[in-house]
Coordinates of N, CA and C in Angstrom, one line a residue:
M1 N -10.1 -48.8 49.3 CA -10.2 -48.0 48.2 C -9.0 -46.9 48.2
F2 N -8.8 -46.5 49.6 CA -7.7 -45.5 49.8 C -6.3 -46.2 49.5
N3 N -6.2 -47.3 49.8 CA -4.9 -48.1 49.6 C -4.8 -48.3 48.0
I4 N -5.7 -48.3 47.2 CA -5.8 -48.5 45.8 C -5.1 -47.1 45.1
L5 N -5.7 -46.2 45.6 CA -5.3 -44.8 45.1 C -4.0 -44.3 45.5
Q6 N -3.6 -44.9 46.8 CA -2.3 -44.4 47.3 C -1.4 -45.3 46.5
N7 N -1.5 -46.7 46.2 CA -0.7 -47.4 45.4 C -0.5 -47.0 44.1
Y8 N -1.6 -46.3 43.5 CA -1.7 -45.6 42.1 C -0.8 -44.7 42.1
F9 N -1.0 -43.7 42.9 CA -0.1 -42.5 43.0 C 1.4 -42.6 43.4
D10 N 1.7 -43.7 44.1 CA 3.0 -44.1 44.3 C 3.7 -44.6 43.1
K11 N 3.0 -45.2 42.2 CA 3.6 -45.7 41.0 C 3.7 -44.7 39.8
S12 N 2.7 -43.8 40.1 CA 2.7 -42.7 38.9 C 3.9 -41.8 39.0
S13 N 4.0 -41.2 37.9 CA 5.0 -40.0 37.6 C 4.6 -38.8 38.1
A14 N 5.4 -37.8 38.2 CA 4.9 -36.4 38.5 C 4.0 -35.9 37.4
I15 N 4.3 -36.1 36.3 CA 3.5 -35.7 35.2 C 2.0 -36.1 35.2
T16 N 2.0 -37.6 35.5 CA 0.7 -38.2 35.5 C 0.0 -37.4 36.8
I17 N 0.4 -37.4 37.8 CA 0.0 -36.7 39.1 C -0.7 -35.3 38.7
F18 N 0.3 -34.5 38.0 CA 0.0 -33.2 37.6 C -1.1 -33.1 36.7
V19 N -1.2 -34.1 35.6 CA -2.3 -34.2 34.9 C -3.7 -34.5 35.6
L20 N -3.7 -35.5 36.5 CA -4.8 -35.8 37.3 C -5.3 -34.8 38.1
S21 N -4.3 -34.0 38.6 CA -4.6 -32.8 39.4 C -5.4 -31.7 38.8
L22 N -4.8 -31.5 37.4 CA -5.3 -30.5 36.7 C -6.7 -30.7 36.4
L23 N -6.9 -32.2 36.0 CA -8.4 -32.7 35.6 C -9.2 -32.5 36.9
S24 N -8.6 -32.9 38.0 CA -9.5 -32.6 39.2 C -9.9 -31.2 39.4
F25 N -9.0 -30.3 39.1 CA -9.3 -28.8 39.2 C -10.4 -28.5 38.1
Y26 N -10.2 -29.0 36.9 CA -11.2 -28.7 35.8 C -12.5 -29.1 36.3
L27 N -12.7 -30.3 36.9 CA -13.9 -30.9 37.3 C -14.5 -30.1 38.3
I28 N -13.8 -29.6 39.3 CA -14.3 -28.6 40.3 C -14.8 -27.5 39.9
I29 N -14.1 -26.8 39.0 CA -14.5 -25.5 38.2 C -15.9 -25.9 37.3
T30 N -15.8 -26.9 36.7 CA -17.1 -27.2 35.9 C -18.3 -27.4 36.8
L31 N -18.1 -28.2 38.0 CA -19.3 -28.2 38.9 C -19.7 -26.9 39.6
W32 N -18.7 -26.0 39.8 CA -19.2 -24.8 40.5 C -19.8 -23.9 39.6
I33 N -19.3 -23.9 38.3 CA -20.1 -23.0 37.4 C -21.4 -23.4 37.1
F34 N -21.5 -24.7 37.0 CA -22.9 -25.3 36.7 C -23.8 -25.2 37.6
I35 N -23.3 -25.3 39.0 CA -24.3 -25.2 40.1 C -24.7 -23.8 40.3
Y36 N -23.7 -23.0 40.3 CA -24.0 -21.5 40.6 C -24.9 -20.9 39.3
R37 N -24.6 -21.2 38.2 CA -25.3 -20.5 37.0 C -26.7 -21.2 36.8
F38 N -26.6 -22.6 37.0 CA -28.0 -23.2 36.9 C -29.0 -22.6 38.0
F39 N -28.7 -22.5 39.2 CA -29.6 -21.9 40.2 C -29.9 -20.5 39.9
S40 N -28.9 -19.7 39.6 CA -28.9 -18.4 39.3 C -30.0 -18.1 38.1
L41 N -29.9 -18.8 37.0 CA -30.6 -19.0 35.9 C -32.1 -19.1 36.2
K42 N -32.1 -20.5 36.9 CA -33.4 -20.9 37.3 C -34.3 -19.8 38.2
Q43 N -33.6 -19.0 39.0 CA -34.3 -18.1 39.7 C -34.7 -16.9 38.8
K44 N -33.8 -16.4 37.9 CA -34.3 -15.3 36.8 C -35.4 -15.7 36.1
I45 N -35.3 -17.0 35.6 CA -36.4 -17.7 34.7 C -37.8 -17.6 35.6
N46 N -37.6 -18.0 36.7 CA -39.0 -17.9 37.6 C -39.6 -16.5 37.8
T47 N -38.7 -15.6 38.0 CA -39.0 -14.3 38.1 C -39.7 -13.7 36.9
E48 N -39.1 -14.0 35.6 CA -39.5 -13.6 34.4 C -40.7 -14.2 34.1
Q49 N -41.0 -15.5 34.5 CA -42.2 -16.3 34.2 C -43.4 -15.7 35.1
H50 N -43.1 -15.2 36.3 CA -44.1 -14.5 37.1 C -44.4 -13.0 36.5
S51 N -43.4 -12.6 36.0 CA -43.7 -11.1 35.4 C -44.5 -11.2 34.2
I52 N -44.2 -12.2 33.3 CA -45.0 -12.2 31.9 C -46.4 -12.9 32.3
K53 N -46.6 -13.5 33.4 CA -47.8 -14.1 33.6 C -48.7 -12.9 34.1
K54 N -48.1 -12.0 34.9 CA -49.2 -10.9 35.4 C -49.4 -10.0 34.0
L55 N -48.4 -9.8 33.2 CA -48.8 -9.1 32.1 C -49.8 -9.9 31.1
Y56 N -49.8 -11.2 30.9 CA -50.7 -12.0 30.2 C -52.1 -11.8 30.7
M57 N -52.3 -11.7 32.0 CA -53.4 -11.7 32.7 C -54.0 -10.4 32.9
G58 N -53.3 -9.3 32.4 CA -53.7 -7.9 32.3 C -53.6 -7.4 33.9
R59 N -53.0 -7.8 34.7 CA -52.9 -7.3 36.2 C -52.0 -6.1 36.1
T60 N -51.2 -6.0 35.1 CA -50.1 -4.9 35.1 C -49.9 -4.4 33.7
K61 N -49.6 -3.3 33.5 CA -49.1 -2.8 32.1 C -47.7 -2.7 31.9
T62 N -46.9 -3.2 32.9 CA -45.4 -3.2 32.8 C -44.9 -4.3 33.5
V63 N -43.6 -4.5 33.4 CA -42.9 -5.9 34.0 C -42.9 -5.6 35.6
D64 N -42.7 -6.7 36.1 CA -42.6 -6.6 37.6 C -41.3 -6.0 38.1
N65 N -41.3 -5.4 39.3 CA -40.3 -4.9 39.8 C -39.0 -5.6 40.1
N66 N -39.1 -6.9 40.1 CA -37.9 -7.9 40.1 C -37.4 -8.3 38.9
S67 N -38.1 -8.0 37.7 CA -37.9 -8.3 36.5 C -36.4 -7.7 36.0
L68 N -35.6 -8.4 35.2 CA -34.4 -7.8 34.6 C -34.6 -6.6 33.8
L69 N -35.8 -6.5 33.3 CA -36.1 -5.4 32.4 C -36.5 -4.2 33.0
F70 N -36.8 -4.3 34.4 CA -37.4 -3.1 35.1 C -36.4 -2.1 35.3
T71 N -35.1 -2.4 35.6 CA -34.2 -1.4 35.7 C -34.1 -0.4 34.5
Y72 N -34.2 -1.1 33.3 CA -33.9 -0.3 32.1 C -35.2 0.6 31.8
L73 N -36.4 -0.2 32.0 CA -37.7 0.6 31.8 C -37.9 1.7 32.6
S74 N -37.4 1.5 33.9 CA -37.6 2.8 34.8 C -36.8 4.0 34.5
K75 N -35.9 3.9 33.5 CA -35.0 5.0 33.1 C -35.5 5.7 32.0
V76 N -36.7 5.1 31.3 CA -37.1 6.0 30.1 C -38.6 6.2 30.4
L77 N -39.1 7.3 29.6 CA -40.6 7.7 29.7 C -41.3 6.8 28.9
I78 N -40.9 6.4 27.6 CA -41.7 5.6 26.8 C -40.9 4.5 26.4
P79 N -41.4 3.3 26.7 CA -40.7 2.0 26.2 C -40.6 1.9 24.9
N80 N -39.3 1.4 24.2 CA -39.3 1.3 22.8 C -38.3 0.1 22.7
R81 N -38.5 -0.3 21.4 CA -37.7 -1.6 20.9 C -36.2 -1.6 21.2
A82 N -35.5 -0.4 21.2 CA -34.1 -0.2 21.5 C -33.7 -0.5 22.9
I83 N -34.6 0.0 23.9 CA -34.2 -0.1 25.3 C -34.5 -1.5 25.7
F84 N -35.4 -2.2 25.1 CA -35.7 -3.6 25.5 C -34.5 -4.5 24.8
S85 N -34.0 -4.2 23.7 CA -33.0 -4.8 23.1 C -31.7 -4.6 24.0
V86 N -31.4 -3.5 24.4 CA -30.3 -3.4 25.4 C -30.5 -4.0 26.8
A87 N -31.6 -4.2 27.1 CA -32.0 -4.8 28.6 C -31.8 -6.4 28.3
K88 N -32.3 -6.9 27.1 CA -32.2 -8.2 26.9 C -30.8 -8.7 26.7
N89 N -30.1 -8.0 25.8 CA -28.5 -8.3 25.5 C -27.7 -8.3 26.8
S90 N -28.1 -7.3 27.6 CA -27.2 -7.3 29.0 C -27.6 -8.4 29.8
S91 N -28.7 -8.7 29.9 CA -29.3 -10.0 30.7 C -28.7 -11.2 30.3
I92 N -28.8 -11.4 29.0 CA -28.2 -12.6 28.3 C -26.8 -12.7 28.4
Q93 N -26.1 -11.6 28.5 CA -24.6 -11.5 28.5 C -24.3 -12.0 30.1
Q94 N -24.9 -11.5 30.9 CA -24.8 -11.9 32.4 C -25.0 -13.5 32.6
A95 N -26.2 -13.9 31.9 CA -26.6 -15.2 32.0 C -25.7 -16.1 31.4
T96 N -25.0 -15.8 30.5 CA -24.2 -16.8 29.8 C -22.8 -16.7 30.2
S97 N -22.3 -16.0 31.2 CA -21.1 -15.8 31.7 C -20.7 -17.3 32.3
G98 N -19.6 -17.7 32.0 CA -19.2 -19.1 32.6 C -19.3 -20.1 31.4
L99 N -20.0 -19.9 30.3 CA -20.2 -20.9 29.3 C -18.8 -20.9 28.5
T100 N -18.2 -20.0 28.3 CA -16.8 -20.1 27.7 C -15.8 -21.0 28.3
A101 N -15.9 -20.8 29.6 CA -14.9 -21.7 30.5 C -15.4 -23.0 30.4
L102 N -16.7 -23.4 30.4 CA -17.1 -24.7 30.2 C -16.7 -25.3 28.9
S103 N -16.9 -24.5 27.9 CA -16.4 -24.8 26.5 C -15.0 -25.1 26.4
I104 N -14.2 -24.4 27.1 CA -12.6 -24.5 27.0 C -12.3 -25.8 27.7
I105 N -12.9 -26.0 28.9 CA -12.8 -27.3 29.7 C -13.1 -28.5 28.8
A106 N -14.2 -28.4 28.1 CA -14.9 -29.6 27.4 C -14.0 -29.8 26.3
S107 N -13.4 -29.0 25.6 CA -12.5 -29.1 24.5 C -10.9 -29.5 24.9
T108 N -10.4 -29.2 26.0 CA -9.1 -29.4 26.3 C -8.8 -30.4 27.2
S109 N -9.9 -30.8 28.1 CA -9.5 -31.8 28.9 C -9.3 -33.4 28.3
P110 N -9.7 -33.7 27.4 CA -9.5 -35.0 26.7 C -8.0 -34.8 26.2
F111 N -7.7 -33.8 25.8 CA -6.2 -33.7 25.3 C -5.2 -33.7 26.5
I112 N -5.6 -33.1 27.6 CA -4.8 -33.3 28.8 C -4.7 -34.6 29.2
G113 N -5.8 -35.4 29.3 CA -5.8 -36.6 29.7 C -4.8 -37.7 28.8
L114 N -5.1 -37.4 27.4 CA -4.3 -38.0 26.4 C -2.7 -37.8 26.8
F115 N -2.4 -36.6 27.0 CA -1.0 -36.2 27.3 C -0.5 -37.2 28.3
G116 N -1.3 -37.2 29.5 CA -0.8 -38.0 30.7 C -0.7 -39.3 30.4
T117 N -1.7 -40.0 29.4 CA -1.4 -41.3 29.0 C -0.2 -41.5 28.2
V118 N 0.0 -40.6 27.2 CA 1.3 -41.0 26.4 C 2.5 -40.8 27.3
V119 N 2.6 -39.8 28.3 CA 3.7 -39.9 29.0 C 3.9 -41.1 29.8
A120 N 2.8 -41.6 30.4 CA 2.9 -42.8 31.4 C 3.3 -43.9 30.4
I121 N 2.7 -44.0 29.2 CA 3.1 -45.1 28.4 C 4.7 -45.1 28.0
L122 N 5.0 -43.8 27.6 CA 6.5 -43.8 27.3 C 7.5 -44.1 28.5
E123 N 7.0 -43.8 29.8 CA 7.6 -44.2 31.0 C 7.7 -45.7 31.0
T124 N 6.6 -46.3 30.8 CA 6.5 -47.8 30.8 C 7.5 -48.4 30.0
F125 N 7.5 -47.9 28.7 CA 8.2 -48.6 27.7 C 9.8 -48.2 28.0
S126 N 10.1 -47.1 28.7 CA 11.5 -46.9 28.9 C 12.0 -47.8 30.0
S127 N 11.1 -48.1 31.0 CA 11.5 -48.9 32.0 C 11.5 -50.4 31.7
L128 N 10.6 -50.8 30.7 CA 10.8 -52.3 30.0 C 12.0 -52.5 29.3
G129 N 12.6 -51.3 28.7 CA 13.9 -51.5 28.1 C 15.1 -51.8 28.9
T130 N 14.8 -51.6 30.3 CA 15.9 -52.0 31.1 C 16.0 -53.2 31.8
Q131 N 14.6 -54.0 31.6 CA 14.3 -55.1 32.1 C 14.7 -56.3 31.4
K132 N 14.9 -57.5 31.8 CA 15.2 -58.7 30.9 C 13.8 -59.3 30.7
G133 N 13.4 -59.8 29.7 CA 12.2 -60.3 29.3 C 11.0 -59.8 29.6
S134 N 10.4 -59.1 28.6 CA 9.1 -58.5 28.8 C 7.9 -59.4 28.3
S135 N 6.8 -59.3 29.1 CA 5.7 -60.1 28.5 C 4.5 -59.2 28.6
I136 N 3.4 -59.9 28.2 CA 2.1 -59.1 28.3 C 1.7 -58.8 29.7
A137 N 2.1 -59.8 30.7 CA 1.7 -59.7 32.1 C 2.4 -58.5 32.6
I138 N 3.5 -58.0 32.0 CA 4.3 -57.0 32.7 C 3.7 -55.7 32.0
V139 N 3.5 -55.7 30.6 CA 3.0 -54.5 30.1 C 1.6 -54.1 30.2
A140 N 0.7 -55.1 30.3 CA -0.6 -54.8 30.3 C -1.1 -54.0 31.7
P141 N -0.6 -54.3 32.8 CA -1.1 -53.6 33.9 C -0.6 -52.0 33.9
A142 N 0.6 -51.8 33.4 CA 1.3 -50.6 33.1 C 0.5 -49.9 32.2
I143 N 0.1 -50.4 31.0 CA -0.8 -49.6 30.1 C -2.1 -49.4 30.6
S144 N -2.8 -50.2 31.3 CA -4.0 -49.8 31.9 C -4.0 -48.7 32.9
E145 N -3.0 -48.8 33.7 CA -2.9 -47.7 34.6 C -2.5 -46.4 34.0
A146 N -1.9 -46.3 32.8 CA -1.8 -45.1 32.0 C -3.0 -44.6 31.5
L147 N -3.9 -45.5 31.1 CA -5.1 -45.1 30.4 C -6.0 -44.3 31.4
V148 N -5.9 -44.5 32.7 CA -6.6 -43.7 33.7 C -6.7 -42.2 33.4
A149 N -5.5 -41.5 32.9 CA -5.7 -40.1 32.7 C -6.6 -39.9 31.4
T150 N -6.4 -40.7 30.4 CA -7.5 -40.5 29.3 C -8.8 -40.6 29.7
A151 N -9.1 -41.7 30.4 CA -10.7 -41.8 31.0 C -11.0 -40.6 31.8
A152 N -10.1 -40.0 32.7 CA -10.4 -38.9 33.5 C -10.7 -37.6 32.5
G153 N -9.9 -37.4 31.4 CA -10.1 -36.4 30.6 C -11.3 -36.3 29.9
I154 N -11.9 -37.6 29.3 CA -13.2 -37.7 28.7 C -14.2 -37.6 29.7
A155 N -14.1 -38.1 31.0 CA -15.2 -38.0 31.9 C -15.4 -36.4 32.3
V156 N -14.3 -35.7 32.5 CA -14.5 -34.1 32.9 C -15.2 -33.5 31.5
A157 N -14.6 -34.0 30.4 CA -15.1 -33.2 29.1 C -16.5 -33.5 28.9
T158 N -17.0 -34.7 29.2 CA -18.4 -35.0 29.0 C -19.3 -34.3 30.0
F159 N -18.8 -34.1 31.3 CA -19.6 -33.2 32.3 C -19.7 -31.7 31.7
A160 N -18.5 -31.3 31.4 CA -18.4 -30.0 30.9 C -19.3 -29.6 29.8
Y161 N -19.2 -30.5 28.9 CA -20.0 -30.2 27.7 C -21.7 -30.3 27.8
T162 N -22.0 -31.4 28.8 CA -23.3 -31.5 29.1 C -23.9 -30.3 29.8
F163 N -23.1 -29.8 30.8 CA -23.5 -28.7 31.7 C -23.5 -27.3 30.7
H164 N -22.5 -27.4 29.8 CA -22.7 -26.1 28.8 C -23.9 -26.1 28.0
L165 N -24.3 -27.4 27.5 CA -25.7 -27.2 26.9 C -26.8 -27.0 27.7
I166 N -26.8 -27.6 28.9 CA -27.9 -27.1 29.9 C -28.1 -25.7 29.9
L167 N -27.0 -25.1 30.3 CA -27.1 -23.6 30.7 C -27.3 -22.9 29.6
K168 N -26.8 -23.3 28.3 CA -27.2 -22.6 27.1 C -28.6 -22.7 26.9
R169 N -29.3 -23.7 27.0 CA -30.6 -23.9 26.9 C -31.5 -22.9 28.0
K170 N -31.1 -22.9 29.2 CA -31.6 -22.0 30.1 C -31.5 -20.6 29.8
A171 N -30.4 -20.3 29.3 CA -30.1 -18.8 28.8 C -31.0 -18.4 27.6
Y172 N -31.2 -19.4 26.7 CA -32.2 -19.2 25.8 C -33.7 -19.1 26.2
E173 N -34.2 -19.9 27.2 CA -35.5 -19.7 27.8 C -35.6 -18.2 28.4
L174 N -34.6 -17.8 29.0 CA -34.6 -16.5 29.6 C -34.8 -15.4 28.6
S175 N -34.0 -15.6 27.4 CA -34.1 -14.7 26.2 C -35.5 -14.7 25.7
I176 N -36.1 -15.7 25.6 CA -37.5 -15.8 25.0 C -38.4 -15.2 26.0
L177 N -38.3 -15.3 27.3 CA -39.2 -14.7 28.3 C -39.1 -13.0 28.2
L178 N -37.8 -12.7 28.1 CA -37.6 -11.2 28.0 C -38.1 -10.7 26.6
E179 N -38.0 -11.3 25.7 CA -38.4 -10.9 24.4 C -40.0 -10.9 24.3
N180 N -40.6 -11.9 24.9 CA -42.1 -12.0 24.9 C -42.6 -10.8 25.7
Q181 N -42.1 -10.4 26.9 CA -42.3 -9.4 27.7 C -42.3 -8.1 27.0
A182 N -41.3 -7.9 26.4 CA -41.0 -6.7 25.6 C -42.0 -6.5 24.4
D183 N -42.3 -7.6 23.8 CA -43.5 -7.6 22.7 C -44.9 -7.2 23.4
L184 N -45.1 -7.8 24.4 CA -46.3 -7.6 25.2 C -46.5 -6.2 25.5
I185 N -45.5 -5.5 26.1 CA -45.5 -4.0 26.4 C -45.6 -3.1 25.3
L186 N -44.7 -3.6 24.3 CA -44.8 -2.5 23.1 C -46.2 -2.8 22.3
S187 N -46.9 -3.9 22.5 CA -48.1 -4.0 21.9 C -49.2 -3.2 22.6
Q188 N -49.1 -3.1 23.8 CA -50.0 -2.3 24.6 C -49.8 -0.9 24.4
K189 N -48.8 -0.4 23.9 CA -48.5 1.1 23.8 C -48.9 1.5 22.4
A190 N -49.1 0.6 21.4 CA -49.5 0.9 20.1 C -51.0 1.2 20.0

């Protein structure tokens, strides 16, 4: 396997190596954002589920001390819709950080891969022009090697877009939990 990769990189141009390196960097960023955000959101959702469960069961009249809403509620005497709105918006803003980067990676990586493929194909045709007698046996392997960059770009985009949607859904779940807690607390005050 290592020999195949080494052989591929030996034949590749500097631009192809740069494109594949950039796509590798994109993939690392994508995985890091997803893993960090997923577990962070999962922990926040679990905390809010525990808090709302206590509210539903009537064990408490306010949110749990670990809730994202607690910091805001502790600063006001009477809870109101405005303070809950600020708390929810602030929490969702923090929860969705990283989604823009995933969106950018998902939309640009196929084009970066395509750029690498086009450059590699241009180099292949340029080198064919200097050789006597070109056949499909000479062109096909060079073209297939050039398409690796496009495949890499599509693969990175697929992961980035999928992770973007998963995290967006988790942020929505968190938003609903915060909204439900606010509604429960405000209904108790009425």
